[in-house]
mmCIF file of C-alpha atoms in Angstrom:
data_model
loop_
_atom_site.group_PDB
_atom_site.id
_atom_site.type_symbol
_atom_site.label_atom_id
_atom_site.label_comp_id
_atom_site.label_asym_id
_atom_site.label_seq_id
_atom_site.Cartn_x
_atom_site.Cartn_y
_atom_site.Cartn_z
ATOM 1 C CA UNK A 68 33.477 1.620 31.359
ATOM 2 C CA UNK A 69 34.264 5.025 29.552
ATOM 3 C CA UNK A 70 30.938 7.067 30.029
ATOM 4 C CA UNK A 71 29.455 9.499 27.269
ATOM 5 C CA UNK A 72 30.793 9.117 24.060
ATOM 6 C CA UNK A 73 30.424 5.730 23.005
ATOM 7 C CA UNK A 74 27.192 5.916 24.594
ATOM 8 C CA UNK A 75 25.829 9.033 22.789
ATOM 9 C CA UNK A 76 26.701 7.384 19.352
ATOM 10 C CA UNK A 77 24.889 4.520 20.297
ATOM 11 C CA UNK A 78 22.133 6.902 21.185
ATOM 12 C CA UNK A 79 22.299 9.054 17.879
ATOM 13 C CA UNK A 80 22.440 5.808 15.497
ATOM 14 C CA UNK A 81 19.867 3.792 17.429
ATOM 15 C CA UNK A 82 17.695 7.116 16.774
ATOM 16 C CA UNK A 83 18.337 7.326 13.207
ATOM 17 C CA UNK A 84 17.531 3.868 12.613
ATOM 18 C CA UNK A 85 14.492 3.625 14.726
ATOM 19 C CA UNK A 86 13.034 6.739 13.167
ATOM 20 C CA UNK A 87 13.445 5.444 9.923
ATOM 21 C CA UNK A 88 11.179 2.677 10.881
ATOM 22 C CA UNK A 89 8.604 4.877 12.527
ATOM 23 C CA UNK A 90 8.320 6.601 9.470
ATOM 24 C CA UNK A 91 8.266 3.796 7.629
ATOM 25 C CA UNK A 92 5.038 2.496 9.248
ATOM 26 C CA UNK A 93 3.491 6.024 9.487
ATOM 27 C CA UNK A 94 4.150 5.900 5.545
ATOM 28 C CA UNK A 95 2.359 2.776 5.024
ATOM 29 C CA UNK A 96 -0.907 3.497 7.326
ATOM 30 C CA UNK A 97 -0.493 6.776 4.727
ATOM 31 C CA UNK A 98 -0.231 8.898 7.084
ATOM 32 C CA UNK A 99 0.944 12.582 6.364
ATOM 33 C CA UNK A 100 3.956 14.410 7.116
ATOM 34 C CA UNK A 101 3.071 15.089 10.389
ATOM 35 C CA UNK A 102 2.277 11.801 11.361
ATOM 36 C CA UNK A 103 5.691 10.318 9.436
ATOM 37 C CA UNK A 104 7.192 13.269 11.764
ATOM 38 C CA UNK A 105 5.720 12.110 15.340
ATOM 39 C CA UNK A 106 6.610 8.410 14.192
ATOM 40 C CA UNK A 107 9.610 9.339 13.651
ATOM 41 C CA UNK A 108 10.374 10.960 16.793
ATOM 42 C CA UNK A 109 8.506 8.524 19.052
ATOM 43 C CA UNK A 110 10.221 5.745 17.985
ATOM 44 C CA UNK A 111 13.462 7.338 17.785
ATOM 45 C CA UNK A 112 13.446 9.170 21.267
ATOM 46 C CA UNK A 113 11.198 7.434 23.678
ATOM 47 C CA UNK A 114 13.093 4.755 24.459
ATOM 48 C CA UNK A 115 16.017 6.635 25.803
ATOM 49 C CA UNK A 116 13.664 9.276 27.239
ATOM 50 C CA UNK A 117 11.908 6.250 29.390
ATOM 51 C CA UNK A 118 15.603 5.142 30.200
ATOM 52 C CA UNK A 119 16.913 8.304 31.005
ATOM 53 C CA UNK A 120 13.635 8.965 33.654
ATOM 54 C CA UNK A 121 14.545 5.664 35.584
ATOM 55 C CA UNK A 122 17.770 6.139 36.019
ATOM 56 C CA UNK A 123 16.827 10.423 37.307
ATOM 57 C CA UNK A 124 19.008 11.277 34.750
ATOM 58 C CA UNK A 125 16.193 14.609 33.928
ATOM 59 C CA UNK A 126 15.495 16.403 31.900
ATOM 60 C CA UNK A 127 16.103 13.185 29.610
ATOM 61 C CA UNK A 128 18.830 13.696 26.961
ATOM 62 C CA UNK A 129 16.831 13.785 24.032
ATOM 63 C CA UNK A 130 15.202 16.938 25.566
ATOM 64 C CA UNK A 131 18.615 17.950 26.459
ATOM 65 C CA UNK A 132 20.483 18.126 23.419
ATOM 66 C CA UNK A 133 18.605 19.199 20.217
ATOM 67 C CA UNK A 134 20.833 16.752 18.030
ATOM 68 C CA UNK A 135 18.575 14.007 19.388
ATOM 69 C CA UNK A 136 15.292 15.492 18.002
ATOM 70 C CA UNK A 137 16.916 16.643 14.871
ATOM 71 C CA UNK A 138 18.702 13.423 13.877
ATOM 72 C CA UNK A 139 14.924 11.787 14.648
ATOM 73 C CA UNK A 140 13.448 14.390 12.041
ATOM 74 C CA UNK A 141 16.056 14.008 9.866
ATOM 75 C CA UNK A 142 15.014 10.266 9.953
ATOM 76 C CA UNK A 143 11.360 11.424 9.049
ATOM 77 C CA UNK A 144 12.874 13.331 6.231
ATOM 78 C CA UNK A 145 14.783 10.327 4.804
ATOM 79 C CA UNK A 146 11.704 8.358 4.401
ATOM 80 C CA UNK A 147 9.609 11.290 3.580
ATOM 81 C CA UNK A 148 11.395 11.462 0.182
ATOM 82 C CA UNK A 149 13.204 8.211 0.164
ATOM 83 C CA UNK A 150 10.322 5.599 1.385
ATOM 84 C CA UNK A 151 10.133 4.108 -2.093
ATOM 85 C CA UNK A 152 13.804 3.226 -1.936
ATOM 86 C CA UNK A 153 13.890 1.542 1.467
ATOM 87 C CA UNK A 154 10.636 -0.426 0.443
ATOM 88 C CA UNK A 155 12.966 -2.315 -2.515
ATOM 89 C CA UNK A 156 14.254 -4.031 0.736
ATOM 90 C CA UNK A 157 13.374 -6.769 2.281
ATOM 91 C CA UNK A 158 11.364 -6.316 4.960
ATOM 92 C CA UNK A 159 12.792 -2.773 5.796
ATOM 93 C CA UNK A 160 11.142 -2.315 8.887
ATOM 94 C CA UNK A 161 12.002 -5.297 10.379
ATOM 95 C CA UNK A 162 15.209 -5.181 9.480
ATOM 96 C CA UNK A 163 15.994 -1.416 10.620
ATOM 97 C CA UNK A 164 13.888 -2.233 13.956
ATOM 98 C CA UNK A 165 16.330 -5.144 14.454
ATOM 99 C CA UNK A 166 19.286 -3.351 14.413
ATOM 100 C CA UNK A 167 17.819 -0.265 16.626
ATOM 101 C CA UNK A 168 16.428 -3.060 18.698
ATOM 102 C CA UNK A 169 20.443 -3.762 18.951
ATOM 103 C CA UNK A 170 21.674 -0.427 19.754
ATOM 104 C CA UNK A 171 19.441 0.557 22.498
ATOM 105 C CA UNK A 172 19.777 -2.511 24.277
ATOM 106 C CA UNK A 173 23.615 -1.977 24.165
ATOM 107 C CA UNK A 174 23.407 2.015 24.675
ATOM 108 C CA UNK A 175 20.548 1.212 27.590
ATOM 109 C CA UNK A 176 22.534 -1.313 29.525
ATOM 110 C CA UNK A 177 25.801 0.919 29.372
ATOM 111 C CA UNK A 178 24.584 4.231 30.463
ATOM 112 C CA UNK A 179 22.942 2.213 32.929
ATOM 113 C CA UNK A 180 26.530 0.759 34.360
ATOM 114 C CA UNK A 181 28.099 4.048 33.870
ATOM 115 C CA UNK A 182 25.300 5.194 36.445
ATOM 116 C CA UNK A 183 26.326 2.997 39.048
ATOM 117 C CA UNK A 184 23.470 0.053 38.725
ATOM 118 C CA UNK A 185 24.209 -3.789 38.989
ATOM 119 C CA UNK A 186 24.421 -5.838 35.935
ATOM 120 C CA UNK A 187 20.703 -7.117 36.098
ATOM 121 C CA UNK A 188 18.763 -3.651 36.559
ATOM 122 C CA UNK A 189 21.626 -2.464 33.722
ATOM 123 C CA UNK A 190 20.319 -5.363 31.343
ATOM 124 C CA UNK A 191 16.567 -4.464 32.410
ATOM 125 C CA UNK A 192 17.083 -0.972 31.772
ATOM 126 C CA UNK A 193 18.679 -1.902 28.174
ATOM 127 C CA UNK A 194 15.884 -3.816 27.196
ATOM 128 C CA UNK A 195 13.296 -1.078 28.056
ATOM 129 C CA UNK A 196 15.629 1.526 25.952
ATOM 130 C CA UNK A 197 15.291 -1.153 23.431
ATOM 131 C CA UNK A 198 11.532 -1.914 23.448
ATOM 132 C CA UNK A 199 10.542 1.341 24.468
ATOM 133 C CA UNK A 200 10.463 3.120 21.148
ATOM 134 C CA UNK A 201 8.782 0.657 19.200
ATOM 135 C CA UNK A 202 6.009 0.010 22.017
ATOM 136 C CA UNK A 203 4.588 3.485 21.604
ATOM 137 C CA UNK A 204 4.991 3.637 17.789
ATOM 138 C CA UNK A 205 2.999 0.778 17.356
ATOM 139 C CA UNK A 206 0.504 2.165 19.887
ATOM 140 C CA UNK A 207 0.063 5.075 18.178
ATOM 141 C CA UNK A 208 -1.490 3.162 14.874
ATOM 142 C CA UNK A 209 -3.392 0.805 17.485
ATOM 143 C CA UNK A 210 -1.395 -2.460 17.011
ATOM 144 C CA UNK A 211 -0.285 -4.471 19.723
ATOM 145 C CA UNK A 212 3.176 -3.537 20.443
ATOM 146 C CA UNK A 213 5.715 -6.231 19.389
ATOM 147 C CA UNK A 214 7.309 -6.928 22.601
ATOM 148 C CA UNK A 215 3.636 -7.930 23.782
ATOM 149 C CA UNK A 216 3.691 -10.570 20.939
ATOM 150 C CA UNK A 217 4.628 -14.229 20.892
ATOM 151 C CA UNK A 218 7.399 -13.044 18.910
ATOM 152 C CA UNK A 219 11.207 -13.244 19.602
ATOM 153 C CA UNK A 220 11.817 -9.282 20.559
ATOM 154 C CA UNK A 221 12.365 -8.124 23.848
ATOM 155 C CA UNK A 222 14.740 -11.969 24.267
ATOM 156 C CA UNK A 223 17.213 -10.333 21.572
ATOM 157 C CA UNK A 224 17.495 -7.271 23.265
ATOM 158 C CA UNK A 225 18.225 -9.015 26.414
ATOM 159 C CA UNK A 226 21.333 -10.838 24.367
ATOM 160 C CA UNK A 227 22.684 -7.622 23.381
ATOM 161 C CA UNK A 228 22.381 -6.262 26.915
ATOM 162 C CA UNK A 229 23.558 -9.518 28.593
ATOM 163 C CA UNK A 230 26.635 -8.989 25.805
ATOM 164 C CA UNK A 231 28.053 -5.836 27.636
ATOM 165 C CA UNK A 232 27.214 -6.692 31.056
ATOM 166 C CA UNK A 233 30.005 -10.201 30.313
ATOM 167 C CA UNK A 234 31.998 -7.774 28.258
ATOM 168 C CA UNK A 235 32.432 -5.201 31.348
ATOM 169 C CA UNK A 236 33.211 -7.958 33.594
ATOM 170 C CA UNK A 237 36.064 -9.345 31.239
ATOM 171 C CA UNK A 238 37.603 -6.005 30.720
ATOM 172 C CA UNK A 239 37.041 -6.236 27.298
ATOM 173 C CA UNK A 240 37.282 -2.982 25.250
ATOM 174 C CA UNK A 241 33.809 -1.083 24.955
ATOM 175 C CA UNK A 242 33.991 -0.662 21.111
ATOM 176 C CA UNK A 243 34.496 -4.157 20.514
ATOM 177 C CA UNK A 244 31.731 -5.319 23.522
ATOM 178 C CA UNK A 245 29.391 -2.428 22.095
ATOM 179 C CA UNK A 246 29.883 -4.317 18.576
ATOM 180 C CA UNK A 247 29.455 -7.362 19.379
ATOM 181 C CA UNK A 248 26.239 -6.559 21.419
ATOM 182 C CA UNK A 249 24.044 -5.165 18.594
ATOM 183 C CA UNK A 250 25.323 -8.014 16.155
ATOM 184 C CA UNK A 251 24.205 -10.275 18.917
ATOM 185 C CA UNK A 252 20.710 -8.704 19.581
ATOM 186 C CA UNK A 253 20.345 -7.735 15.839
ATOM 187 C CA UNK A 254 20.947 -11.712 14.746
ATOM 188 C CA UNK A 255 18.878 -12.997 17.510
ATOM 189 C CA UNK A 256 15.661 -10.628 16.053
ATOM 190 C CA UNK A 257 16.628 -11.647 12.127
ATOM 191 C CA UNK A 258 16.850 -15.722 12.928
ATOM 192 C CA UNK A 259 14.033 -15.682 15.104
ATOM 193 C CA UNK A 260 11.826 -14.249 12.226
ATOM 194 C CA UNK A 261 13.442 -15.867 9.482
ATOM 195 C CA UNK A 262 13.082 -19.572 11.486
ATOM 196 C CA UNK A 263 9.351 -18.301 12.915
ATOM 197 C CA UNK A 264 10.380 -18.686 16.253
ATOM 198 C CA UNK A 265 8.065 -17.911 18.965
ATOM 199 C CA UNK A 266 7.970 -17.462 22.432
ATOM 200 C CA UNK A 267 5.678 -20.200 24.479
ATOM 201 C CA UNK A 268 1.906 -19.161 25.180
ATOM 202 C CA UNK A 269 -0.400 -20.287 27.813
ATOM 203 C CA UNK A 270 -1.955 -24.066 27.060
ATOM 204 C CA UNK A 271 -5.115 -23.788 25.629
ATOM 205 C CA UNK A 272 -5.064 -19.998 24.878
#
């Protein structure tokens, strides 16, 4: 695989769209523009910061390069003044977390075979990138994260990750693999919400 380019556009878009739906919550607990601002930015940012720390790739990237943190705000911005707009969607968070869900499990698991690791730590490490974000944004207004939930979440990342791993190994072209990666993830997360599927829980519990 080709390393940074492809992977820091993955990087910037997944951080866009996943600080557009950390603002979006931080909008409807009504929080203020500082809390739509650290929303933003956790969600966006900590993902690939958790990533980045595994793999000793420090300091992370978003620390790095200030485009990270600014495309994050910029994000918080967009929903500061646009949140009205985006809530005419349906269900605009889930939607928006699906597709960064997508990204970061595709950006994840190829930084993480441009770094030298096998396919199965790569797909781990994509689905953390993936999960990461939106596990400490939902911490931060006390719900339990959604990758804790019986809900169909951290599975779709691991279809977008698996995605490039089988793309790599076929030669395919990283563009196309990348693509096809975050549709996979991203239509995994929609169906499985749309159908109510649900991951199994302990008998009795």
């Amino acid at each position: 695989m080709e390393s940074l380019p492809l992977a820091f556009w993955l990087d910037l878009l997944g951080t866009f769209v996943f600080g557009i739906s950390g603002a979006l919550v931080a909008v409807r607990r009504g929080l203020d523009i500082f809390g739509i601002a650290v929303l933003s930015v956790a969600a966006g940012l900590a993902g690939g910061m958790i990533r980045d720390m595994l793999l000793g790739a420090t300091p992370p990237t978003a620390l790095e390069d200030p485009r990270y943190l600014l495309t994050s705000l910029a994000a918080g911005v967009c929903v500061f003044f646009g949140h009205r707009l985006l809530d005419r969607l349906n269900k605009p968070v889930m939607v928006l977390d699906a597709l960064g869900l997508g990204v970061f499990a595709v950006s994840g698991c190829h930084k993480s075979l441009v770094f030298g690791l096998d396919p199965l730590p790569a797909i781990l490490l994509g689905v953390l990138t993936a999960v990461g974000g939106g596990a400490v944004r939902d911490l931060f207004v006390a719900e339990i994260p959604r990758v804790l939930r019986e809900e169909v979440y951290a599975l779709a990342a691991m279809v977008g990750a698996a995605i490039v791993v089988a793309g790599g190994a076929l030669g395919l072209a990283d563009g196309w693999t990348a693509a096809a990666g975050v549709v996979g993830a991203f239509a995994v997360r929609v169906i499985s919400v749309w159908r109510d599927w649900r991951a199994p829980r302990a008998p009795g519990s």
